[in-house]
Coordinates of C-alpha atoms in Angstrom, one line a residue:
X24 CA -17.0 -2.5 4.7
X25 CA -14.0 -3.8 3.0
X26 CA -10.9 -5.8 4.1
X27 CA -8.0 -6.2 1.8
X28 CA -5.0 -8.4 2.7
X29 CA -2.0 -8.9 0.5
X30 CA 1.7 -8.7 -0.2
X31 CA 4.1 -6.2 -1.8
X32 CA 4.5 -8.1 -5.1
X33 CA 3.0 -11.4 -6.1
X34 CA 5.9 -13.8 -6.0
X35 CA 5.1 -17.2 -4.5
X36 CA 7.8 -18.8 -2.3
X37 CA 8.5 -22.5 -3.2
X38 CA 7.7 -23.5 0.4
X39 CA 4.1 -22.3 -0.1
X40 CA 3.7 -23.6 -3.7
X41 CA 1.2 -26.3 -2.8
X42 CA -1.1 -23.7 -1.2
X43 CA -1.8 -22.1 -4.5
X44 CA -3.4 -23.4 -7.7
X45 CA -0.9 -25.1 -9.9
X46 CA -2.0 -23.6 -13.2
X47 CA -1.8 -20.0 -14.4
X48 CA 0.7 -17.1 -14.1
X49 CA 2.1 -16.1 -10.7
X50 CA -0.5 -13.3 -10.5
X51 CA -3.4 -15.5 -11.5
X52 CA -2.3 -18.1 -8.8
X53 CA -1.8 -15.3 -6.3
X54 CA -5.2 -13.8 -7.0
X55 CA -6.9 -17.1 -6.2
X56 CA -6.0 -16.7 -2.5
X57 CA -5.5 -12.9 -2.0
X58 CA -7.8 -9.9 -2.5
X59 CA -5.1 -7.3 -3.0
X60 CA -1.5 -6.7 -3.9
X61 CA 0.8 -3.7 -3.7
X62 CA 2.7 -2.9 -6.9
X63 CA 6.1 -1.6 -5.9
X64 CA 7.8 -1.9 -9.3
X65 CA 6.0 1.3 -10.4
X66 CA 8.2 3.2 -8.0
X67 CA 11.3 2.3 -10.0
X68 CA 10.0 2.3 -13.6
X69 CA 6.9 3.0 -15.6
X70 CA 4.7 0.2 -17.0
X71 CA 2.7 0.4 -20.2
X72 CA -1.1 0.8 -19.8
X73 CA -1.5 -2.5 -21.7
X74 CA 0.6 -4.2 -18.9
X75 CA -1.8 -2.9 -16.2
X76 CA -4.7 -4.0 -18.4
X77 CA -3.3 -7.5 -18.6
X78 CA -2.8 -7.6 -14.8
X79 CA -6.3 -6.5 -14.2
X80 CA -7.7 -9.2 -16.5
X81 CA -5.7 -11.8 -14.5
X82 CA -7.6 -11.5 -11.2
X83 CA -11.1 -11.8 -9.9
X84 CA -13.6 -8.8 -10.1
X85 CA -13.2 -7.9 -6.4
X86 CA -9.4 -7.9 -6.4
X87 CA -7.7 -4.5 -6.0
X88 CA -4.2 -3.2 -6.7
X89 CA -2.5 -0.5 -4.7
X90 CA 0.2 1.3 -6.8
X91 CA 3.3 3.0 -5.5
X92 CA 3.9 6.5 -7.0
X93 CA 7.2 6.8 -9.0
X94 CA 10.3 7.9 -7.2
X95 CA 10.8 10.6 -9.8
X96 CA 7.9 12.3 -8.2
X97 CA 8.5 11.6 -4.5
X98 CA 12.3 11.4 -4.2
X99 CA 13.7 13.3 -7.2
X100 CA 11.2 16.2 -7.7
X101 CA 10.1 16.0 -4.1
X102 CA 6.5 16.8 -5.1
X103 CA 7.4 20.0 -7.1
X104 CA 6.4 20.5 -10.7
X105 CA 5.1 17.0 -11.2
X106 CA 2.0 17.6 -13.3
X107 CA 3.3 15.8 -16.5
X108 CA 4.6 12.9 -14.4
X109 CA 1.3 12.5 -12.5
X110 CA -0.6 12.7 -15.8
X111 CA 1.5 9.9 -17.3
X112 CA 1.2 7.7 -14.2
X113 CA -2.6 8.3 -14.1
X114 CA -3.0 7.3 -17.7
X115 CA -0.8 4.1 -17.4
X116 CA -2.4 2.9 -14.1
X117 CA -5.9 3.7 -15.6
X118 CA -5.4 0.3 -17.3
X119 CA -6.3 -1.3 -14.0
X120 CA -9.8 0.2 -14.3
X121 CA -12.0 -0.2 -11.3
X122 CA -9.4 -2.6 -9.8
X123 CA -7.1 0.3 -9.1
X124 CA -7.1 0.8 -5.4
X125 CA -5.1 3.3 -3.3
X126 CA -2.1 5.2 -4.7
X127 CA 0.8 4.9 -2.2
X128 CA 2.9 8.0 -1.8
X129 CA 6.1 7.0 0.1
X130 CA 8.4 9.9 1.0
X131 CA 12.2 9.9 1.8
X132 CA 13.1 9.9 5.5
X133 CA 14.9 13.2 5.0
X134 CA 11.9 14.9 3.5
X135 CA 10.5 17.4 6.0
X136 CA 6.9 18.7 5.7
X137 CA 7.0 21.4 3.0
X138 CA 3.8 23.2 3.9
X139 CA 1.9 24.6 0.9
X140 CA 3.9 22.4 -1.5
X141 CA 2.3 19.3 0.0
X142 CA -1.2 20.7 -0.3
X143 CA -0.7 21.8 -3.9
X144 CA 0.7 18.4 -4.8
X145 CA -2.2 16.6 -3.1
X146 CA -4.7 18.8 -5.0
X147 CA -2.9 18.1 -8.2
X148 CA -2.8 14.4 -7.6
X149 CA -6.4 14.1 -6.7
X150 CA -7.4 16.2 -9.7
X151 CA -5.9 13.6 -12.0
X152 CA -6.5 10.3 -10.1
X153 CA -9.8 9.3 -8.6
X154 CA -8.3 6.6 -6.4
X155 CA -7.7 7.1 -2.7
X156 CA -4.3 8.5 -1.6
X157 CA -2.3 6.9 1.2
X158 CA 0.8 8.7 2.4
X159 CA 3.9 7.1 4.1
X160 CA 6.0 10.0 5.4
X161 CA 9.1 9.2 7.4
X162 CA 10.2 12.5 8.8
X163 CA 8.9 13.6 12.3
X164 CA 7.6 16.9 11.0
X165 CA 4.7 15.2 9.2
X166 CA 3.3 13.8 12.4
X167 CA 2.2 17.1 14.0
X168 CA -1.6 17.7 14.7
X169 CA -1.9 20.5 12.1
X170 CA -0.5 18.2 9.4
X171 CA -2.8 15.4 10.4
X172 CA -5.7 17.9 10.1
X173 CA -4.6 18.9 6.7
X174 CA -4.4 15.3 5.5
X175 CA -7.9 14.6 7.0
X176 CA -9.3 17.7 5.3
X177 CA -7.9 16.5 1.9
X178 CA -9.1 12.9 2.4
X179 CA -5.6 11.5 2.5
X180 CA -4.8 8.6 4.8
X181 CA -1.5 8.3 6.6
X182 CA 0.0 4.8 6.5
X183 CA 0.5 2.9 9.7
X184 CA 4.0 1.4 9.4
X185 CA 6.0 -1.3 11.2
X186 CA 8.8 -0.8 12.2
X187 CA 7.6 2.7 13.0
X188 CA 10.1 5.6 12.5
X189 CA 9.2 7.9 14.1
X190 CA 7.2 6.1 16.7
X191 CA 4.0 8.0 15.8
X192 CA 4.2 6.2 12.4
X193 CA 2.8 3.1 14.1
X194 CA -0.6 4.6 14.2
X195 CA -2.8 5.5 11.2
X196 CA -3.5 9.2 10.6
X197 CA -5.2 11.6 8.4
X198 CA -8.5 10.6 6.8
X199 CA -10.2 7.8 8.7
X200 CA -12.3 6.3 5.9
X201 CA -9.3 4.2 4.8
X202 CA -6.6 2.7 7.0
X203 CA -3.5 1.2 5.3
X204 CA -1.0 -0.9 7.2
X205 CA 2.5 -1.5 5.7
X206 CA 4.1 -4.2 7.8
X207 CA 7.8 -4.4 6.7
X208 CA 9.0 -7.0 9.2
X209 CA 10.2 -6.6 12.8
X210 CA 12.8 -6.5 14.2
X211 CA 14.6 -6.9 10.9
X212 CA 13.0 -4.9 8.1
X213 CA 11.9 -6.9 5.0
X214 CA 13.2 -10.2 6.6
X215 CA 11.5 -11.0 10.0
X216 CA 8.3 -13.0 10.0
X217 CA 5.5 -11.9 12.3
X218 CA 4.6 -14.4 15.0
X219 CA 1.1 -15.6 16.1
X220 CA 0.6 -12.8 18.6
X221 CA 1.3 -10.1 16.1
X222 CA -1.0 -11.8 13.6
X223 CA -3.8 -12.1 16.2
X224 CA -3.3 -8.4 17.1
X225 CA -3.6 -7.4 13.5
X226 CA -6.7 -9.4 13.0
X227 CA -8.4 -7.8 16.0
X228 CA -7.6 -4.2 14.9
X229 CA -8.6 -5.0 11.3
X230 CA -11.9 -6.5 12.4
X231 CA -12.6 -3.5 14.8
X232 CA -11.9 -0.9 12.1
X233 CA -14.0 -2.8 9.5
X234 CA -16.9 -2.9 11.9
X235 CA -16.7 0.9 12.0
X236 CA -17.1 1.0 8.2
X237 CA -13.5 1.7 7.5
X238 CA -11.8 0.3 4.4
X239 CA -8.8 -1.6 5.8
X240 CA -5.7 -2.6 3.9
X241 CA -2.9 -4.8 5.3
X242 CA 0.2 -5.2 3.1
X243 CA 3.0 -7.4 4.3
X244 CA 6.4 -6.2 2.9
X245 CA 8.7 -8.7 4.7
X246 CA 9.4 -10.4 1.4
X247 CA 13.2 -11.1 1.5
X248 CA 12.8 -14.7 2.7
X249 CA 9.2 -15.2 1.7
X250 CA 7.6 -14.5 5.1
X251 CA 5.1 -12.0 3.6
X252 CA 2.7 -14.5 1.8
X253 CA 2.8 -16.8 4.8
X254 CA 1.9 -14.0 7.2
X255 CA -0.8 -12.7 4.9
X256 CA -2.4 -16.2 4.7
X257 CA -2.3 -16.5 8.5
X258 CA -4.1 -13.1 8.8
X259 CA -6.8 -14.2 6.4
X260 CA -7.3 -17.4 8.4
X261 CA -7.5 -15.4 11.6
X262 CA -10.0 -12.9 10.2
X263 CA -12.2 -15.8 9.0
X264 CA -12.1 -17.1 12.5
X265 CA -13.2 -13.7 13.9
X266 CA -16.3 -13.6 11.8
X267 CA -17.9 -16.7 13.3

């Protein structure tokens, strides 16, 4: 049973500076309070394996990194003929060692379910990377029962996103062994902080899923004005309260 709470990136807003240790790099300080982080920069550009190794060495043993798949694979190639790109990504992120958590595959909103192309890609990805796969599709065609069944069969979890577009995206899908929440800020994406009621609701659902033996990830992505670390800390405090 594992609960991971973190932020998309490890920047620390000045308003929260005193909550973190004063010494160390941003990642070392971040890792003192959080058990997970989502690496988004990998979506835009590759990082050397030595960079991933350095990051892994900066955090405690139980810390985990989720890593976003490059846009060259998801947005440019649209999952077709990606073997060499996956191989490179697998080798680079292998620098995280056992601290590499889920691989996040975010698809463009315009990308309709491509049938066998998706299954072939998933098989290829799983053949090269042992980490769990979490998928964030944003086209309605991915939310049909037969697609959900395909994801479950392939042990791929579908992200539960907020705001949810389409509405079915609010609920997790696919493989039930891992649930991954990406909370982007609502009503204003990347900006709005989550209030007490939303934090409490997230704590309850996280706790319930964890009790079922599910690996639960909650990543706050409302980072524009620094709300994400604050919300993540609030959730950790609520979860601690729920265990007593």
